[in-house]
mmCIF file of C-alpha atoms and ligand atoms in Angstrom:
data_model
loop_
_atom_site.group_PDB
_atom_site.id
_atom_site.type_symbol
_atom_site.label_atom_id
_atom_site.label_comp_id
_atom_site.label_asym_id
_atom_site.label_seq_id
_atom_site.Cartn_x
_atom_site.Cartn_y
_atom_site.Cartn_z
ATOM 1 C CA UNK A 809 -20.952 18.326 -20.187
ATOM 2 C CA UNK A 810 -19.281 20.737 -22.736
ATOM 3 C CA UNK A 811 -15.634 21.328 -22.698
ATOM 4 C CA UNK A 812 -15.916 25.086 -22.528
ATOM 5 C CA UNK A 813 -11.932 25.857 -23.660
ATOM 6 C CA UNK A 814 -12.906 24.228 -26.859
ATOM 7 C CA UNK A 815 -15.194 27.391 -27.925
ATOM 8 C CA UNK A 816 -14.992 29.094 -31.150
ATOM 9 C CA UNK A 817 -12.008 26.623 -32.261
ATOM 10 C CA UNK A 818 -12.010 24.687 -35.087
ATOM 11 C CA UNK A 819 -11.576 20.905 -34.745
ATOM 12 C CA UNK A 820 -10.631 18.226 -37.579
ATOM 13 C CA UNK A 821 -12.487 14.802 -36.498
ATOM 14 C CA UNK A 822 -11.512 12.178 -38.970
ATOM 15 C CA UNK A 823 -13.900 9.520 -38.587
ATOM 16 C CA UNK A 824 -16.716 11.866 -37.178
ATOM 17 C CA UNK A 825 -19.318 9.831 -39.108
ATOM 18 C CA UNK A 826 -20.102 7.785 -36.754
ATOM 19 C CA UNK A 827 -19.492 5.885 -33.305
ATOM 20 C CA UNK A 828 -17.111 7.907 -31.147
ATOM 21 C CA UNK A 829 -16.189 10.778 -33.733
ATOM 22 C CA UNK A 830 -19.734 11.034 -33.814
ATOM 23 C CA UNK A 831 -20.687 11.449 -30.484
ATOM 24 C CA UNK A 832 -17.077 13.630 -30.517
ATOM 25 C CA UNK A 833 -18.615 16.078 -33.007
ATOM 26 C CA UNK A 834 -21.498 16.198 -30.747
ATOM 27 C CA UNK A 835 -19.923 17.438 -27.777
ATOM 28 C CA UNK A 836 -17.770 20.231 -29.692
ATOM 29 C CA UNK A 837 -20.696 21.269 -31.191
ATOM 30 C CA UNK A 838 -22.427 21.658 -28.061
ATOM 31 C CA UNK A 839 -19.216 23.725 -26.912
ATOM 32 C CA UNK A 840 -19.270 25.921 -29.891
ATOM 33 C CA UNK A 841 -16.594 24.803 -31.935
ATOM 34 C CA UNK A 842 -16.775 24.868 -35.398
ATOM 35 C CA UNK A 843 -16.281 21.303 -36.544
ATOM 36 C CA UNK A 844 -15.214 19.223 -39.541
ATOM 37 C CA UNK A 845 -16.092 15.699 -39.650
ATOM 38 C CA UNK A 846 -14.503 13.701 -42.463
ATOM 39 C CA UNK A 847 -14.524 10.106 -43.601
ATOM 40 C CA UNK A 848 -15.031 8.189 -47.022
ATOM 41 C CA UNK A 849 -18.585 7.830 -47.185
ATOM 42 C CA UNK A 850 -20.669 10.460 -48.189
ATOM 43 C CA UNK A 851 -23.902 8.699 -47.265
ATOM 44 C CA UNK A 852 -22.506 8.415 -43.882
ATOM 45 C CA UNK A 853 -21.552 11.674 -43.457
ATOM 46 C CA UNK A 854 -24.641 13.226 -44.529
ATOM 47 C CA UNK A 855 -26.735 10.949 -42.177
ATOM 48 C CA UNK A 856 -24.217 12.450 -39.773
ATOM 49 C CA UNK A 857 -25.033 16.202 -40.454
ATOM 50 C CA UNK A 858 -28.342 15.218 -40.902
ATOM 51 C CA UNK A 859 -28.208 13.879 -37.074
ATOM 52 C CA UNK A 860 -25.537 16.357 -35.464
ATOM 53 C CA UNK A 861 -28.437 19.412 -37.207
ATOM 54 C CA UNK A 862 -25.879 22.271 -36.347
ATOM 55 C CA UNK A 863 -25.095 23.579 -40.588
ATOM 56 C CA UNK A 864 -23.024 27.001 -39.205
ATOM 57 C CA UNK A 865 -21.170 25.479 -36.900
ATOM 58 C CA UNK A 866 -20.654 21.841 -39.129
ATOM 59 C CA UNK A 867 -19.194 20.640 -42.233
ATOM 60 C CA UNK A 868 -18.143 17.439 -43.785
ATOM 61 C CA UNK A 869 -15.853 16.498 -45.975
ATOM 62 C CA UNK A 870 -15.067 13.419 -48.392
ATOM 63 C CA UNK A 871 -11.334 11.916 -47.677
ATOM 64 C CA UNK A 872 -9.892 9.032 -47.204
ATOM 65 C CA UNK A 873 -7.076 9.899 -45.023
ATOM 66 C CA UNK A 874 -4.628 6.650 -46.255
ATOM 67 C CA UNK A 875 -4.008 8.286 -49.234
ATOM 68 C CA UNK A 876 -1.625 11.528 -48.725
ATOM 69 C CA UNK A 877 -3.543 13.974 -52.327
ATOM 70 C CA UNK A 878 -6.603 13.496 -50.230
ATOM 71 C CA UNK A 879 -5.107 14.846 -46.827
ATOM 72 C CA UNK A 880 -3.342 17.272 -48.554
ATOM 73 C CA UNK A 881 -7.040 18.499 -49.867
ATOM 74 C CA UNK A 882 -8.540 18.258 -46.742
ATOM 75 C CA UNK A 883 -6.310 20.860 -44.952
ATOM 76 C CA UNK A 884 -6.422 23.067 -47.358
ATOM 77 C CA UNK A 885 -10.071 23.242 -48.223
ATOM 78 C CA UNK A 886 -10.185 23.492 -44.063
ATOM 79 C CA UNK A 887 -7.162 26.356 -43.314
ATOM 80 C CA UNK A 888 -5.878 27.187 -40.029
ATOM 81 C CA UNK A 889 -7.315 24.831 -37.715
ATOM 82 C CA UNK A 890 -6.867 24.497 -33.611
ATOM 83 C CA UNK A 891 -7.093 21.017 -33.072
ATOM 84 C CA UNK A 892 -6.707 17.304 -35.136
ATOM 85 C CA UNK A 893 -8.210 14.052 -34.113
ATOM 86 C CA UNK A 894 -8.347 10.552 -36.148
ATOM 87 C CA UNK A 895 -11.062 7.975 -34.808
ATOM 88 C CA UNK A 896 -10.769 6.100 -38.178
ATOM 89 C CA UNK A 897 -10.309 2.480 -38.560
ATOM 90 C CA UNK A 898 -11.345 -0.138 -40.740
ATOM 91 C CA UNK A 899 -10.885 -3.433 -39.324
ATOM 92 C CA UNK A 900 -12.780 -5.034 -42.276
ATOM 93 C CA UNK A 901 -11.741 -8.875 -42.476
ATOM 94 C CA UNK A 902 -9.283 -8.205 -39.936
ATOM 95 C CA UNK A 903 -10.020 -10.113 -36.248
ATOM 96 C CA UNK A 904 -9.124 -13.321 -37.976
ATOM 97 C CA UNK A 905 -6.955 -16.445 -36.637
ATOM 98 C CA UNK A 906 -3.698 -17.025 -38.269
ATOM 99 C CA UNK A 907 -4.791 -19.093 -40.798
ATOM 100 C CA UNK A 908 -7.439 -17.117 -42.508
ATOM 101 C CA UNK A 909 -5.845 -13.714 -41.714
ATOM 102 C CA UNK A 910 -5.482 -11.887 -45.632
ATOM 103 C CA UNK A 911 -2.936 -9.336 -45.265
ATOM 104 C CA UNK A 912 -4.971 -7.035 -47.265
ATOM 105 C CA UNK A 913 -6.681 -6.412 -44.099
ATOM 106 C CA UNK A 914 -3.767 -6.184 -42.287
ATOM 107 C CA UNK A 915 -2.767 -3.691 -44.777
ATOM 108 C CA UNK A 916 -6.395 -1.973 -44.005
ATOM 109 C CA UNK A 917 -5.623 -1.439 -40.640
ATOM 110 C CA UNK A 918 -2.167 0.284 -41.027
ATOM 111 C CA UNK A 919 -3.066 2.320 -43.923
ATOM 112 C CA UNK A 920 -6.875 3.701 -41.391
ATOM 113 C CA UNK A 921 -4.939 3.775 -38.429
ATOM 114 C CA UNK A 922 -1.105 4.281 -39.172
ATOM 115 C CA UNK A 923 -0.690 6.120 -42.121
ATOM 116 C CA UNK A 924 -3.815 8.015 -41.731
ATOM 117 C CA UNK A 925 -2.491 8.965 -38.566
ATOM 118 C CA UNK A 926 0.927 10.090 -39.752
ATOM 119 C CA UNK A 927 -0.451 11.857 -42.837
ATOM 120 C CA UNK A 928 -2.811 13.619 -40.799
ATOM 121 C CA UNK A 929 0.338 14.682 -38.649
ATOM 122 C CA UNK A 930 2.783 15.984 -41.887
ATOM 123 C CA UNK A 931 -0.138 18.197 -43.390
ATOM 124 C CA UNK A 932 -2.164 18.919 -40.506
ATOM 125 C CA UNK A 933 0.874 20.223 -38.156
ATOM 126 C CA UNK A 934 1.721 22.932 -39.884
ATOM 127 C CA UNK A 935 -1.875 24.449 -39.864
ATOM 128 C CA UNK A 936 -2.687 24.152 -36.392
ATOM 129 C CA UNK A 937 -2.416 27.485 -34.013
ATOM 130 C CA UNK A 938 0.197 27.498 -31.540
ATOM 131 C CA UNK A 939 -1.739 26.179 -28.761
ATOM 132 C CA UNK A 940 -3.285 23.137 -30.868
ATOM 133 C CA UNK A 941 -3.428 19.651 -30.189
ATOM 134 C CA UNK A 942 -3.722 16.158 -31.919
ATOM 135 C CA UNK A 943 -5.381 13.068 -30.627
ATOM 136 C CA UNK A 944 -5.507 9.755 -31.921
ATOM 137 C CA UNK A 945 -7.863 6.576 -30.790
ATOM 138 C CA UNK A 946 -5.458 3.321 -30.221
ATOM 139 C CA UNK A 947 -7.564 0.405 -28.336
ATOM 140 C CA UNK A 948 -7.590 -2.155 -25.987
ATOM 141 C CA UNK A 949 -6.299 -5.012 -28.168
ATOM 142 C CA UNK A 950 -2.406 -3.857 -27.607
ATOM 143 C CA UNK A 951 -2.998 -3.781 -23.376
ATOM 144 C CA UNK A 952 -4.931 -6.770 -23.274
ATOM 145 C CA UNK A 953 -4.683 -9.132 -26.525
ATOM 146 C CA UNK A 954 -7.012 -11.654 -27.593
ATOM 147 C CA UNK A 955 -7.087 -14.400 -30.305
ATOM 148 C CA UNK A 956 -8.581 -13.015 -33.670
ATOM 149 C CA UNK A 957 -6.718 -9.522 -32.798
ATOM 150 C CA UNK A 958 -3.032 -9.706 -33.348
ATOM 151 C CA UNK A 959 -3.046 -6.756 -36.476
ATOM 152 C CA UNK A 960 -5.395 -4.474 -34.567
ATOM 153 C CA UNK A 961 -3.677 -5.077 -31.881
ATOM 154 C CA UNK A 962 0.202 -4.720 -33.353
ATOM 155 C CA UNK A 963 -1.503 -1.085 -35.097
ATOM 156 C CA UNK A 964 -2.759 -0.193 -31.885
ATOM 157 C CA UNK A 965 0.708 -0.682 -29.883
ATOM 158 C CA UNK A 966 2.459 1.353 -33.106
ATOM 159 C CA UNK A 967 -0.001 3.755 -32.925
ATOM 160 C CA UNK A 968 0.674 4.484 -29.895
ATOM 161 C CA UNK A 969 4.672 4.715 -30.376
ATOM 162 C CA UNK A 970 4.099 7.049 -32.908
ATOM 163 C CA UNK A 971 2.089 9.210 -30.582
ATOM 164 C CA UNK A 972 5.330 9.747 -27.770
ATOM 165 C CA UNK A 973 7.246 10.375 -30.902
ATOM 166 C CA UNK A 974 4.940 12.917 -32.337
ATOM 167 C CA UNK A 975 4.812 15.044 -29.249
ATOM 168 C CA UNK A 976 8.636 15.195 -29.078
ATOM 169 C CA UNK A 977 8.865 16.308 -32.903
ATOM 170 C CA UNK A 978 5.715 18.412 -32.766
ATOM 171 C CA UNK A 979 6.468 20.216 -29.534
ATOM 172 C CA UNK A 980 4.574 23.026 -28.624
ATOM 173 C CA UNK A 981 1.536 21.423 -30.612
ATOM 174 C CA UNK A 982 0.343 18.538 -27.872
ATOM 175 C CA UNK A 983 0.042 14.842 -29.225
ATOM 176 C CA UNK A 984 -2.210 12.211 -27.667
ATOM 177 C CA UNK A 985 -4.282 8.899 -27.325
ATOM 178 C CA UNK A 986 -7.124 7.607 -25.932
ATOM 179 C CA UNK A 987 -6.997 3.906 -25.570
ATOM 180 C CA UNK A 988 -10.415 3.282 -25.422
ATOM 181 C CA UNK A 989 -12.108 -0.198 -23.920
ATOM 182 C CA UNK A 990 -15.260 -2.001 -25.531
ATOM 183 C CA UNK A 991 -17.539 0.409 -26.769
ATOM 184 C CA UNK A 992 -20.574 -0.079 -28.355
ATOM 185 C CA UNK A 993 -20.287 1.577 -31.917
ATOM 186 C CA UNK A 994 -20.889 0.151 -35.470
ATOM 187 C CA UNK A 995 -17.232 -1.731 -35.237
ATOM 188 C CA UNK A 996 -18.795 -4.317 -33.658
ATOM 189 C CA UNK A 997 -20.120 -5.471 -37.114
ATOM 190 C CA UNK A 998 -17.078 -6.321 -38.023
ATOM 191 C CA UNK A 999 -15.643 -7.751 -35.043
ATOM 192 C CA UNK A 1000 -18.936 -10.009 -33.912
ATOM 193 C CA UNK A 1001 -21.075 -9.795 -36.580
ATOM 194 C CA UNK A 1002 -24.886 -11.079 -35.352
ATOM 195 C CA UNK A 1003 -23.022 -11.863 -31.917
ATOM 196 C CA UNK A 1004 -22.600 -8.268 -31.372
ATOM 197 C CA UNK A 1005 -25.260 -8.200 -27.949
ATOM 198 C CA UNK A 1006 -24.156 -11.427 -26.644
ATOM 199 C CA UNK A 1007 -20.211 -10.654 -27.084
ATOM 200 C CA UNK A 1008 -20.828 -6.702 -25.353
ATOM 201 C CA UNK A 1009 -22.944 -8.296 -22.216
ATOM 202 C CA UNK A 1010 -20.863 -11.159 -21.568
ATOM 203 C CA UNK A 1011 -18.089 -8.229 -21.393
ATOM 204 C CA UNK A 1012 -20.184 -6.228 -19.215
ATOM 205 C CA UNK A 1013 -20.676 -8.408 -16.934
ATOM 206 C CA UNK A 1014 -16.556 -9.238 -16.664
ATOM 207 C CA UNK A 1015 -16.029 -5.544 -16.076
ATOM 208 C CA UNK A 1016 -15.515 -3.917 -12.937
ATOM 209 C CA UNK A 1017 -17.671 -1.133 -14.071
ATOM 210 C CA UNK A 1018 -20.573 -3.564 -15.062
ATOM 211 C CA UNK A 1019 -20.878 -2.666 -18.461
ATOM 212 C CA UNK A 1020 -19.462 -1.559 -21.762
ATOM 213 C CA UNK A 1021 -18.253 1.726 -22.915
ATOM 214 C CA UNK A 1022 -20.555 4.191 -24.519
ATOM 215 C CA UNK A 1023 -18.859 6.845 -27.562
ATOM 216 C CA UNK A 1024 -19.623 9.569 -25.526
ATOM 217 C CA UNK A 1025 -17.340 8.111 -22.594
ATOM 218 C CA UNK A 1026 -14.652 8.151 -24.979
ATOM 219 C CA UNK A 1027 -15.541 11.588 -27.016
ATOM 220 C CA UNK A 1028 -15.488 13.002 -23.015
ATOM 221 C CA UNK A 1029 -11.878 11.351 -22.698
ATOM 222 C CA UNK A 1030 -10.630 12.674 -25.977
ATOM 223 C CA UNK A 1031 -12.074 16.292 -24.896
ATOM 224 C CA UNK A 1032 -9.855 16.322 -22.068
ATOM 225 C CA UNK A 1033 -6.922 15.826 -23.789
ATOM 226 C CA UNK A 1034 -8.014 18.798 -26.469
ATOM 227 C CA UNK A 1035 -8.638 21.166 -23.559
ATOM 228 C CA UNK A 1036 -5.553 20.033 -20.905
ATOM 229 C CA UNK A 1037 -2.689 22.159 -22.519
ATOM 230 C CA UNK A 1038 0.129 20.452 -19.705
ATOM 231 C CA UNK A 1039 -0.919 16.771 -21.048
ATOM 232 C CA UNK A 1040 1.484 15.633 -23.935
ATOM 233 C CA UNK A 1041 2.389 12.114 -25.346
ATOM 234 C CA UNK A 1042 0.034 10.330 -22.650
ATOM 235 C CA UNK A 1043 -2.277 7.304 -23.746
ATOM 236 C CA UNK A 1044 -5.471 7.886 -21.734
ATOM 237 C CA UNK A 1045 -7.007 4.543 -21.332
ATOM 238 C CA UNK A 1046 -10.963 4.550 -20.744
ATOM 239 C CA UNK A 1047 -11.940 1.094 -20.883
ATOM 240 C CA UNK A 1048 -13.706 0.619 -17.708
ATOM 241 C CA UNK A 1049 -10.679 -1.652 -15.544
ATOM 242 C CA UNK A 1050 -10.625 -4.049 -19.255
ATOM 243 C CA UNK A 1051 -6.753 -4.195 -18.043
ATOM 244 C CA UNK A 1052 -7.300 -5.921 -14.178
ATOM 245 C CA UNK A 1053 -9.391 -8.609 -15.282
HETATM 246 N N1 NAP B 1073 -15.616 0.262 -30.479
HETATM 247 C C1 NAP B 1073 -14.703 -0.361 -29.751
HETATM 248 O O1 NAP B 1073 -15.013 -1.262 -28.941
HETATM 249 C C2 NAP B 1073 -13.249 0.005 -29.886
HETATM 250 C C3 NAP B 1073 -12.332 -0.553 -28.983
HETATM 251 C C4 NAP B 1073 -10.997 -0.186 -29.064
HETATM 252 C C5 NAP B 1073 -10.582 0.734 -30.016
HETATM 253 N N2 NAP B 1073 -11.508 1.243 -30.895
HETATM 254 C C6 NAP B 1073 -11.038 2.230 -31.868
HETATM 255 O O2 NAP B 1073 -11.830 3.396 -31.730
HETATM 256 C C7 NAP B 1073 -11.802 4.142 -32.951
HETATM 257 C C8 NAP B 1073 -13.212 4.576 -33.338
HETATM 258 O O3 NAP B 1073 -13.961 3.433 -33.681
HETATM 259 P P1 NAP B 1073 -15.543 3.328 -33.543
HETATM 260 O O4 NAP B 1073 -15.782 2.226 -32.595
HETATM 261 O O5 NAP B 1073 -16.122 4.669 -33.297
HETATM 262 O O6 NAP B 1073 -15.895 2.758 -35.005
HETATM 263 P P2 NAP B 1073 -16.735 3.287 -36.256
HETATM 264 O O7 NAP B 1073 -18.073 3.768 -35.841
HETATM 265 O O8 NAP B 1073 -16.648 2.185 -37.269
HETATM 266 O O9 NAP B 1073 -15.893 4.557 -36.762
HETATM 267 C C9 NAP B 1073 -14.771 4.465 -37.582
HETATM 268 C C10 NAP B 1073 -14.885 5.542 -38.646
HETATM 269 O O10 NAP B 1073 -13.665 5.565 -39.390
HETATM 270 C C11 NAP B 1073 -13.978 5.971 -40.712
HETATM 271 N N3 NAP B 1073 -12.857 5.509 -41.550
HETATM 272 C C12 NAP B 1073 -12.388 4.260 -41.687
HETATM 273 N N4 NAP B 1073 -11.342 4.235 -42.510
HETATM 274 C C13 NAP B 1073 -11.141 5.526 -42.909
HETATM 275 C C14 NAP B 1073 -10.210 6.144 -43.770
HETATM 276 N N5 NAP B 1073 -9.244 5.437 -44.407
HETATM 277 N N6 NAP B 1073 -10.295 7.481 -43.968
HETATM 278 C C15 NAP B 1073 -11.265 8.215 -43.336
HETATM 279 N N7 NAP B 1073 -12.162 7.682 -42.497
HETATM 280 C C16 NAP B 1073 -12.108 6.338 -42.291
HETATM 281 C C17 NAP B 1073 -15.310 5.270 -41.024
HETATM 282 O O11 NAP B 1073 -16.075 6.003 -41.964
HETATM 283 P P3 NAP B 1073 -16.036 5.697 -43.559
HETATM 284 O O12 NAP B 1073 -16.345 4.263 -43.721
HETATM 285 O O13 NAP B 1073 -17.070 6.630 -44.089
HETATM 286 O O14 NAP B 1073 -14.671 6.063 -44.020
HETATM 287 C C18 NAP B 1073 -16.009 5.326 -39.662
HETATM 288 O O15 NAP B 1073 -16.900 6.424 -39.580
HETATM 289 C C19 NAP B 1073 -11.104 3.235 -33.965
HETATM 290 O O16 NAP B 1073 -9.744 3.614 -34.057
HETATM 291 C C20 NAP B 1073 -11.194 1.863 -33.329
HETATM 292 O O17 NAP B 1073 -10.167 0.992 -33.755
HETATM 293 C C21 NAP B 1073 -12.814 0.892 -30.864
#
């Protein structure tokens, strides 16, 4: 269903390549926003346009928003803007045990999820029209840990702090999180590898919802929080009941 508050404003989706920015994009698009999707592969995002078929409404931009010249560049090659969300993360080499866990995936993590984040935050802010809004993606992993996740899961729970602290500082401009569940998106690669089916149904089937999330169950989720102008500093958790069982 589109979000019809979110017509004719523009919306940053870092991360809009693919999985939930993706299906994200999707429904702005379909609510007439005008949309920029960035992330750090071109390929990606022109497979995205290419998809998403909507060239007055869409553009895409090259960034990788870790490092702060590149955010910088992205704002101001965008301009006034009305609302700011991150679903980037690479978790590349980082649901590892203890022992083989390299901290430059650790490092990964922070820099796609934290500093991203925060950068996106400092240079994004001041651009955004008085009734704009930020929204971030934390995850399951800090609710409900698991062995293999402690780093995605520390990121997630900081995320998160930094959220409550950016709608304090940020006030009037609205700061928030979805925490979203198991969703079936390209991740999964790097979490499961060839396992990928097997690992989602055996979830499904421990849900109280019977089955996995879909990105558009968490693009709807992060649309409410864009359009909801009384909802500040919440984490919105969609993960069909993940946290009962
Ligand atoms: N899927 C799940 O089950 C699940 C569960 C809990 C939480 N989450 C969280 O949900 C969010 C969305 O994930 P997803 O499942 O939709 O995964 P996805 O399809 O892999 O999307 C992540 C996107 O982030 C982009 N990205 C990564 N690092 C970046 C950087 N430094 N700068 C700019 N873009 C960057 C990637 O594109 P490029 O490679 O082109 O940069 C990719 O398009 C993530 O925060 C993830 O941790 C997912």
């Amino acid at each position: 269903m589109a979000n019809t508050q979110l017509a004719n404003s523009t919306i940053l989706i870092a991360g809009g390549g693919s999985g939930m920015g993706l299906a994200l994009a999707k429904r702005c698009l379909d609510a007439h926003a005008q949309v920029v999707i960035a992330g750090r592969n071109d390929e990606k995002l022109a497979r995205a346009c290419e998809e998403l078929k909507r060239p007055t409404q869409l553009k895409a931009i090259t960034a990788d928003i870790s490092q702060e010249d590149q955010v910088a560049g992205l704002f101001a090659e965008i301009g006034r803007l009305d609302h700011i969300v991150s679903t980037a993360a690479d978790i590349t080499g980082a649901y590892e045990l203890l022992p083989s866990l390299d901290l430059k995936a650790v490092q990964r993590v922070v820099e796609s999820k934290l500093y991203g984040p925060l950068l996106l935050a400092k240079h994004g802010a001041p651009r955004l029209s008085k009734a704009g809004s930020i929204a971030f993606v934390s995850g399951i992993a800090a609710h409900r840990p698991a062995a293999r996740g402690s780093a995605v899961a520390a990121v997630n729970a900081a995320l998160e702090g930094l959220v409550r602290a950016l709608a304090v500082e940020l006030a009037p401009i609205r700061v928030n999180a979805v925490s979203p569940g198991w969703v079936d998106t390209p991740i999964w690669t790097f979490v499961a590898g060839g396992t990928k089916d097997a690992t989602l149904s055996a979830m499904a089937k421990r849900l109280p919802v019977g089955r996995v999330g879909q990105p558009d169950d968490i693009a709807d989720a992060i649309g409410f929080l864009l359009g909801n102008t009384f909802t500040t500093g919440t984490i919105l958790h969609v993960e069909g009941g993940h946290r009962l069982v």
